[in-house]
XYZ file of C-alpha atoms in Angstrom:
513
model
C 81.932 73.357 122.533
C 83.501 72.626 119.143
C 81.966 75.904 116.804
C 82.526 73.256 113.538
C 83.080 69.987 113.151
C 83.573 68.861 109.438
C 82.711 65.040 108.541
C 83.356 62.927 105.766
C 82.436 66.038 103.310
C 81.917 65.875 100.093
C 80.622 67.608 97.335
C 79.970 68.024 93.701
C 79.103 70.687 91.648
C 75.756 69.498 88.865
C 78.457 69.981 85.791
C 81.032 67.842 87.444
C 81.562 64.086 87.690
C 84.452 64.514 89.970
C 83.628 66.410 93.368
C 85.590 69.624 94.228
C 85.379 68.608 97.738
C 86.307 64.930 98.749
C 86.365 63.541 102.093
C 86.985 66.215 104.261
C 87.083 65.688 107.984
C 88.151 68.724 110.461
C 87.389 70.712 113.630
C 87.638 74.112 113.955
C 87.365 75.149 118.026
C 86.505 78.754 119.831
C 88.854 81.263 119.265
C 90.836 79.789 115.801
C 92.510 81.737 113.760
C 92.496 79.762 110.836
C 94.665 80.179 107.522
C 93.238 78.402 104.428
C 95.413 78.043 101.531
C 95.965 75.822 98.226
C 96.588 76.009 94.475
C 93.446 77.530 92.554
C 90.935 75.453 91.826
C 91.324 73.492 95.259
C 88.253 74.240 96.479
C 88.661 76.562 99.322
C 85.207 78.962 98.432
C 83.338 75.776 97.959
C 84.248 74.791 101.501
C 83.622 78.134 103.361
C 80.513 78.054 101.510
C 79.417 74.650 103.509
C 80.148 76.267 106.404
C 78.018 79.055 106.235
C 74.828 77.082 104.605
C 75.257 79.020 101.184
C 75.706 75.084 100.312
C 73.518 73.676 100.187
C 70.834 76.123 100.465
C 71.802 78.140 97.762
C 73.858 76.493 95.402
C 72.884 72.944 93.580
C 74.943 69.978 93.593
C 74.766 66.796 95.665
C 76.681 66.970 99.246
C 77.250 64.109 101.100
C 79.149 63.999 105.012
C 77.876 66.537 107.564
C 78.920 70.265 108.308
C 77.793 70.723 112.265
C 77.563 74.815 113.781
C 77.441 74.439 117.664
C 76.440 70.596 117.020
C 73.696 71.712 114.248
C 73.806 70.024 111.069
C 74.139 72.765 108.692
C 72.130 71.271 105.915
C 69.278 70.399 108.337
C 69.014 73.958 109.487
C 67.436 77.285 107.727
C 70.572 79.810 105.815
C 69.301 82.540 108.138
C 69.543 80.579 110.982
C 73.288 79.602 110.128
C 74.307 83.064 108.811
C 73.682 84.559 112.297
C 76.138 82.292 113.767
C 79.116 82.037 110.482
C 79.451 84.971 108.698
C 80.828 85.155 105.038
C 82.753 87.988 103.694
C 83.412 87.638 99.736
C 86.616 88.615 97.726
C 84.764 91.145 96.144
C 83.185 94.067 98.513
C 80.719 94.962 95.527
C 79.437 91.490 95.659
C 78.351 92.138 99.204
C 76.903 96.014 99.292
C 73.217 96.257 98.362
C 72.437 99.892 99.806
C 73.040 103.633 98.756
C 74.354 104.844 102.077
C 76.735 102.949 104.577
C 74.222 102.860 107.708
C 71.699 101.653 105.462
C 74.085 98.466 104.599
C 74.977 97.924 108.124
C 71.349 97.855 109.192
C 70.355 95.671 106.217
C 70.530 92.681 107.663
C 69.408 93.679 111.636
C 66.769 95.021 109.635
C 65.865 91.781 107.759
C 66.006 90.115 111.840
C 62.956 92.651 113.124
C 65.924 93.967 115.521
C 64.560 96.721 117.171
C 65.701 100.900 115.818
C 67.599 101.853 118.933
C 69.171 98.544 118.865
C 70.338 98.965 115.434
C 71.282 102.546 115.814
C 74.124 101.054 118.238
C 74.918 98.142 116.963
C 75.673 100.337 113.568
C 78.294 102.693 115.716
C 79.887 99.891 117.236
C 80.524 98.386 113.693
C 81.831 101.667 112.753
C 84.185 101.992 115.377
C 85.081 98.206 115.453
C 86.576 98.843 111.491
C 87.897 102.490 111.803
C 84.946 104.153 110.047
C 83.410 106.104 112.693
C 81.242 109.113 111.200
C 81.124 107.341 107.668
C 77.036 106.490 108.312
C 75.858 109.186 106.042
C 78.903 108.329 102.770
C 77.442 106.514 99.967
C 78.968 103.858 99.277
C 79.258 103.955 95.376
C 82.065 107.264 96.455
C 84.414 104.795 99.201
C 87.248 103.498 97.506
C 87.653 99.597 97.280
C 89.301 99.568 101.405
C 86.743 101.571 102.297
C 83.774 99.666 100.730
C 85.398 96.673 102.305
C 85.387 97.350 106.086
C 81.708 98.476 105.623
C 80.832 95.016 104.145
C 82.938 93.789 106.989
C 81.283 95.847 109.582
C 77.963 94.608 108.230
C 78.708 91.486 108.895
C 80.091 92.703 112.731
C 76.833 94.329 113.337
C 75.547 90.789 113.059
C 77.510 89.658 115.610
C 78.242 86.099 114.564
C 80.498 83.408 116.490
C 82.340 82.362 113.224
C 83.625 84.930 110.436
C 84.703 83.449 107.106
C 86.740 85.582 104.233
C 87.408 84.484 100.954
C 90.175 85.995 99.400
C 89.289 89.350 101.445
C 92.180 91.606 100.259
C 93.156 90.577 96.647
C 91.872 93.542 95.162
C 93.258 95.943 97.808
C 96.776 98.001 98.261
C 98.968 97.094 100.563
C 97.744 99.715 103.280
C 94.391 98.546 102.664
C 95.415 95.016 103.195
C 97.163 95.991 106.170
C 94.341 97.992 107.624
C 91.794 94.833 107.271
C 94.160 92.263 108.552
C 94.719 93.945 111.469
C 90.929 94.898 111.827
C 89.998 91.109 111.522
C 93.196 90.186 114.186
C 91.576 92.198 116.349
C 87.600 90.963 116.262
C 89.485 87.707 117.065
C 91.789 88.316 119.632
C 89.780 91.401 121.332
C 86.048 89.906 121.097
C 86.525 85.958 120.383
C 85.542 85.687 116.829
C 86.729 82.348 115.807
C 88.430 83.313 112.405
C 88.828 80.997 108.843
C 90.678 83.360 105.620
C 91.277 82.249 102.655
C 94.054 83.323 100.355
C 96.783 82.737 98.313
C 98.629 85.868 100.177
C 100.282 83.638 102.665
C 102.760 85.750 103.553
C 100.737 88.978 105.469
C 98.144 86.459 107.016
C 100.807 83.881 108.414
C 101.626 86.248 110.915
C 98.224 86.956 112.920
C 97.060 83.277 112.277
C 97.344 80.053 114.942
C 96.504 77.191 112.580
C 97.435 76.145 108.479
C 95.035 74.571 106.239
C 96.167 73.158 102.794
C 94.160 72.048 100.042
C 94.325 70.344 96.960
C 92.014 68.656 94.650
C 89.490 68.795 97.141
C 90.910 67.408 99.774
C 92.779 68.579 103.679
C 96.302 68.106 102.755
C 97.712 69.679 105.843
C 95.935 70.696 109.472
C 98.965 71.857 111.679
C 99.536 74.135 114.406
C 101.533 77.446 112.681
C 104.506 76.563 115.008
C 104.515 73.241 112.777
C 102.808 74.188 109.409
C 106.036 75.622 107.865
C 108.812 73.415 109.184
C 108.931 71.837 105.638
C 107.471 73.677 102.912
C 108.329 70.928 100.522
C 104.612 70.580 100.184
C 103.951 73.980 99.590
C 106.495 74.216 96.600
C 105.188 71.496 95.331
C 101.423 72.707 94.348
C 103.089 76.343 93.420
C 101.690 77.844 97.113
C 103.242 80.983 98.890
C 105.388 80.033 101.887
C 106.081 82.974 104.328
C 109.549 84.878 103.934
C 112.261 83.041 106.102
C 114.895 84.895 108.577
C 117.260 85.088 105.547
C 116.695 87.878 103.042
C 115.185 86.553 99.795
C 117.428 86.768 96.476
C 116.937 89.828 94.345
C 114.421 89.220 91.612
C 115.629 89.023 88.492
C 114.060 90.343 85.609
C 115.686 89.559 81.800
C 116.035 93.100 79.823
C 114.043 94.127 77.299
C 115.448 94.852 73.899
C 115.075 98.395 73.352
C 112.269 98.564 70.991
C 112.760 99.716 67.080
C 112.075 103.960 66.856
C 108.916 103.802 65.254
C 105.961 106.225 65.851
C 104.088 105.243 69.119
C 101.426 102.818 69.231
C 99.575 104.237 72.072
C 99.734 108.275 72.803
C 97.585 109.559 75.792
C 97.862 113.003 75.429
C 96.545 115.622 78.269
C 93.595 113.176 79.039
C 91.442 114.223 81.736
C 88.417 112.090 82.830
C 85.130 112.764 85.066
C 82.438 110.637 85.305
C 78.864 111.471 85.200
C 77.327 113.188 87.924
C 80.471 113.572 89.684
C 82.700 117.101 89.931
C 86.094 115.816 90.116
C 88.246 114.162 87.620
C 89.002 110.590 88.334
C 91.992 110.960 86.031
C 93.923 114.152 85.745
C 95.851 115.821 82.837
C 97.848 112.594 82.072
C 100.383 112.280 79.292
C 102.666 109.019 77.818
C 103.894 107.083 75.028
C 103.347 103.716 74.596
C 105.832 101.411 72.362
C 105.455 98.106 70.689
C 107.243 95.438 72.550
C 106.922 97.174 75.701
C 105.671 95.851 79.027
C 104.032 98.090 81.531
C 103.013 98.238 85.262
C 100.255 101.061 86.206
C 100.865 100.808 90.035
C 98.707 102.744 92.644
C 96.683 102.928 95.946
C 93.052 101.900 95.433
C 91.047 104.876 94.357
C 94.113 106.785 92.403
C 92.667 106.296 88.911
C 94.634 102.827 87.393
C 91.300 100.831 86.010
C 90.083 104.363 84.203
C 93.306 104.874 83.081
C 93.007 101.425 81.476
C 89.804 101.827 80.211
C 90.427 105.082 78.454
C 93.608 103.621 76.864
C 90.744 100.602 75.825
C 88.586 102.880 74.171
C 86.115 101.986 76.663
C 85.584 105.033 77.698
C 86.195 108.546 76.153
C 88.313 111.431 77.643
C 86.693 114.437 78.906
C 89.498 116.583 77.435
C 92.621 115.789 76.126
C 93.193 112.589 73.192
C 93.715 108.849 73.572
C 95.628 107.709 69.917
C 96.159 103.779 69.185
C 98.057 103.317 65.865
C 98.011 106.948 64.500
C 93.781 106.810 65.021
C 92.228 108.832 68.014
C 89.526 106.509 70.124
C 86.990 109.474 69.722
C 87.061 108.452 65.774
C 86.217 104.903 66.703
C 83.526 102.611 67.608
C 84.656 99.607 69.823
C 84.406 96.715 67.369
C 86.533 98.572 65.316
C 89.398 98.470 68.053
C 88.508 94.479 68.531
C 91.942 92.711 67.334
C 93.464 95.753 67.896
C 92.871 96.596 71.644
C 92.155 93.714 74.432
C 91.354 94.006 77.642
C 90.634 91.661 80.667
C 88.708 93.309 83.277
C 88.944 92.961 87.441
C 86.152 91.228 87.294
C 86.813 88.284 84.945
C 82.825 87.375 84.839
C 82.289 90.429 83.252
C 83.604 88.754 80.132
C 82.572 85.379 80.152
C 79.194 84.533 78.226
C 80.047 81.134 76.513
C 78.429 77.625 77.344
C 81.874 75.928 77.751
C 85.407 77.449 77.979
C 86.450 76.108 74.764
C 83.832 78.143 72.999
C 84.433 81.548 75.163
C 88.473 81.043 73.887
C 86.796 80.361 70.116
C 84.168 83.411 70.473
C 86.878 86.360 69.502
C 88.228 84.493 66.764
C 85.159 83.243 65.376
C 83.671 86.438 65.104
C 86.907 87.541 63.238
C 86.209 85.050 60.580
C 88.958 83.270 60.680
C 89.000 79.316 58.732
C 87.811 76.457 60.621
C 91.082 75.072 60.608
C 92.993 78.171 61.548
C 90.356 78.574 64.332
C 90.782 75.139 65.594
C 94.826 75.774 65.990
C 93.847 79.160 67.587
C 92.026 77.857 70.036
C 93.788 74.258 71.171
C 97.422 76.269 71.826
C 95.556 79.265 73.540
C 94.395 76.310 75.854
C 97.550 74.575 76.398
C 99.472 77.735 76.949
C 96.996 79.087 79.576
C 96.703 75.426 81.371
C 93.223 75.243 80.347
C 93.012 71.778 78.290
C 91.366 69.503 81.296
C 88.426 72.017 81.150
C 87.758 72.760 77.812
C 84.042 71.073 77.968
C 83.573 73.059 80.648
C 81.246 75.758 82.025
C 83.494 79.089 82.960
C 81.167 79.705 85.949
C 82.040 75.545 87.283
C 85.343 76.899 87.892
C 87.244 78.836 90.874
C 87.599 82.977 90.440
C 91.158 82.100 89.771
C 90.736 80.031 86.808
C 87.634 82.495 85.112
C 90.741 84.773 85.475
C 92.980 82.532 83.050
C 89.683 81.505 81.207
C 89.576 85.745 80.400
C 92.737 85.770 79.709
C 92.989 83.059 77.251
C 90.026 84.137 75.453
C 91.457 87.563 74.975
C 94.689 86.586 74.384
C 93.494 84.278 71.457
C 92.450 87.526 69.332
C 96.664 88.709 69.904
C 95.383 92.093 70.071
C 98.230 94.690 70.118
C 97.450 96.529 72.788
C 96.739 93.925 76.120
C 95.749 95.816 78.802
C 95.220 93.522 81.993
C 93.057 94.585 85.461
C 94.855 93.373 88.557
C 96.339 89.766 87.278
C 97.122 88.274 90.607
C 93.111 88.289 91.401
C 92.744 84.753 92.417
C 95.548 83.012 91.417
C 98.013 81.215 93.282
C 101.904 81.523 92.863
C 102.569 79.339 90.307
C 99.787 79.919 87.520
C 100.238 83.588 87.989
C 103.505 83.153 87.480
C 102.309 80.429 84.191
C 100.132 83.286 82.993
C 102.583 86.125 83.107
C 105.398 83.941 81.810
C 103.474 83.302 78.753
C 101.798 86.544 78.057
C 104.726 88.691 78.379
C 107.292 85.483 76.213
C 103.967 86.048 73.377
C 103.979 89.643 73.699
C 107.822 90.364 73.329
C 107.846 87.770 70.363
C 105.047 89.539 68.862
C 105.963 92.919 69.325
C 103.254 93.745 70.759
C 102.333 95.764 73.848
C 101.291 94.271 77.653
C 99.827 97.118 80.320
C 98.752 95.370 83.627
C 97.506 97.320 86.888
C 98.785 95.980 89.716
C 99.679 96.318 93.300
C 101.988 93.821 93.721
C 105.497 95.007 93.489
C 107.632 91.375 92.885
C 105.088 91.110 89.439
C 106.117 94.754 88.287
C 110.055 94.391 89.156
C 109.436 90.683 87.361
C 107.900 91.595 83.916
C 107.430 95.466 83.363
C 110.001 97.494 81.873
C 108.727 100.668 82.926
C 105.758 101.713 85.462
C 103.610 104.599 85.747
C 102.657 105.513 89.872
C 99.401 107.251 90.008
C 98.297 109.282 92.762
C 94.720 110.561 93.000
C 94.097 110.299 89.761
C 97.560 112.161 88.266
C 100.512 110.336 87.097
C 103.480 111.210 90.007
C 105.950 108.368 87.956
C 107.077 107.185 84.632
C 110.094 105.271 84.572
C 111.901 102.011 85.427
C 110.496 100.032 88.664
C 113.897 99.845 89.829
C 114.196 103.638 89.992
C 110.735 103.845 91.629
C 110.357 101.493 94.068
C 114.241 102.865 95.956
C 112.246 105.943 96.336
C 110.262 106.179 99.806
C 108.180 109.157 99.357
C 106.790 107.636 96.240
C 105.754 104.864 97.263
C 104.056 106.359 100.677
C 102.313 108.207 97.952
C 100.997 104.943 96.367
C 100.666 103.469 99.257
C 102.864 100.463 98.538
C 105.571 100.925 101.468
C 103.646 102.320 104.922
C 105.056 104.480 106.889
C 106.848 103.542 110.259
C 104.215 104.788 112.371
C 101.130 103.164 110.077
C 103.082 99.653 110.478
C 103.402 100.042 114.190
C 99.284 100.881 114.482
């Protein structure tokens, strides 16, 4: 029997007149291991999201063509009904956890079914095991670090037991061992126990490997639906709409990065001096006795395993949060002297999250909000705000609504609206969230050309090693919440031990796991 069959599927979102998915035919059979790929924007979350019943259960719009589960039509039968046979796992594992402590969020949903407690007691141990958490049912989950928080959505979601397991974007926020580690966990629940698999991503490159089957979108539509032995035999197509390709058997060229000029001496513009950070209720420092020196003109990479400290480090240097000991200075002021819409125009920063940000009715007003609210003249506002759309490749949706669009493009829509302010100080939360090769490489092209020209000062956290040896001039390697590195990526990354530490290179006996 044919787990999904996909016909003639469309659909279109209530602020759209053109639908993001458009004639869509497919079948996916027992056992898949399915790859889903395509430029942002393409419409890959809309169409998992047909698959499990979230549309169009829980999402309006008008959907036309027929999803069928085990020949059920999707839209004919109840979300609860569907979700025990195709299981979603989001991008983001705080989307997904509702509960305090991890059993608690495994049994959640067994819970919510009326399974019975000794049933649930060992269906929440096999989960466990199944992801490489056994003994973690007492943690709380607000203390696991972002790998951590997402095998226990992911076991969740095993404890369910469902036929069909969908990820969207499962690992963009994770290391590289934490990637790893889920990959392999997901590779397994297919090969091991039958789960028929569908992923999402723009990381083409680690899930090529485990998969048997390419999907590739664009504008809505199935592009490509080829075996993996055939998928990659021209990658013409690929190129084309600015997708990864996997690595061929020849090594690929060094990247190069164009030098800096060595900025002007001039008194820093950032200082973090001795900062220390705890947050409440907790009795160790998240960040630890860190010192640097920021210039003007410089780029910066703040590189690190999940959990070592790189978004507080950003926020302190924001002013978004204050140092238990030590001194943050921007411009000669300390932060502690300052109340955060004094640092606006002064400090920007775009957050992991990009919805955290976004408030406006269209995207052309959240790009106009900053400099509105810096009173700048209509005219001058209207300049601001048509070039921060053309540089960011945001023109075709300036009427409209941030949340219409994919993760990836509320990531360019933050962007752009922070950008638009030129703040001094850009400090930037894991850039490659969502986006596909070529508009991260747009985005980082143009913030780091604007930056350099404006002598101004770019700090992104990252995990992705090609972006830092690309763009940064220098990166700091945290580890558990101290700073182990500061210096030029090229000096870092031919260093083993360091990046073990970061957990950006595994070791020889984690690869072979």
């Amino acid at each position: 029997m044919v787990p999904i069959q996909i016909e003639n599927l469309f659909f279109t979102y209530p602020s759209r007149e053109t639908p993001t998915l458009h004639g869509i035919n497919a079948e996916i059979f027992p056992g898949d291991f399915l790859l889903l790929t395509g430029p942002t924007g393409c419409g890959k979350t809309t169409l998992l999201r047909t698959m499990n019943g979230l549309i169009p259960h829980a999402s309006a719009g008008t959907l036309t063509g027929t999803v069928r589960v085990n020949d059920k039509d999707v839209a004919s039968q109840s979300l609860a009904s569907t979700c025990q046979q195709v299981a979603l796992l989001f991008q983001n594992p705080d989307d997904q956890l509702f509960c305090t402590l991890v059993e608690d969020e495994i049994a959640f949903g067994l819970e919510n079914l009326c399974f019975p407690p000794e049933e649930i007691k060992g269906r929440i141990t096999l989960a466990l095991e199944q992801v490489g958490l056994t003994g973690f049912e007492g943690r709380r989950t607000a203390e696991l670090s972002g790998g951590e928080k997402q095998r226990v959505a992911l076991a969740s979601i095993c404890a369910m037991q469902p036929q069909v397991l969908l990820l969207d974007e499962p690992t963009s926020h994770l290391d590289p061992r934490a990637t790893r580690d889920i990959l392999n966990i997901v590779k397994q629940l297919n090969v091991e126990i039958g789960i028929t698999v569908i992923l999402a991503t723009h990381q083409v490159k680690e899930v090529a490997p485990l998969c048997n089957r390419v999907w590739l979108m664009h504008e809505g539509q199935l592009c490509l639906d080829l075996p993996k032995t055939d998928a990659f035999q021209d990658t013409s197509v690929f190129s084309r709409l600015g997708v990864e390709v996997p690595e061929t058997e020849n090594p690929p060229s060094p990247i190069k990065r164009k030098p800096s000029p060595n900025p002007t001496p001039h008194p820093p513009l950032l200082n973090v001096k001795d900062i220390s950070f705890c947050y409440p209720n907790s009795d160790k420092n998240v960040v630890q006795t860190i010192s640097c020196e920021v210039s003007r003109g410089e780029i910066i990479a703040i590189m690190g395993a999940n959990g070592s400290g790189k978004t507080t480090l950003l926020h302190l240097m924001g002013g978004l949060l204050q140092p238990s000991s030590g001194q943050v200075i921007i411009d000669g002021k300390t932060t502690k002297r300052r109340k955060l819409h004094q640092l606006a125009g002064k400090v920007g920063i775009v957050f992991q999250n990009p919805d955290l940000l976004l408030q406006a009715e269209t995207v052309k007003s959240e790009v106009a909000f900053g400099p509105k609210n810096l009173k700048l003249k209509p005219d001058i506002l209207q300049t601001v705000v048509t070039d921060t759309l053309a540089q960011f490749k945001l023109t075709d949706f300036a009427e409209e609504p941030p949340y219409s669009l994919s993760r990836g493009q509320r990531q360019r829509v933050a962007v752009a609206a922070t950008f638009s302010l030129h703040p001094d100080i850009f400090l930037l939360d894991e850039p490659t969230t969502g986006q596909d090769a070529q508009h991260l490489q747009l985005m980082m092209d143009e913030l780091c050309n604007q930056i350099r020209q404006e002598n101004k000062t770019l700090i992104f956290a990252t995990h992705n090693t090609e972006l830092t040896l690309k763009y940064a001039d220098r990166v700091l390697l945290m580890h558990e919440g101290e700073l182990i590195f500061d210096g030029t990526p090229d000096t870092a990354f031919a260093d083993p031990t360091l990046l073990q530490l970061t957990s950006l290179l595994l070791k020889e006996n984690d690869a072979s796991n």
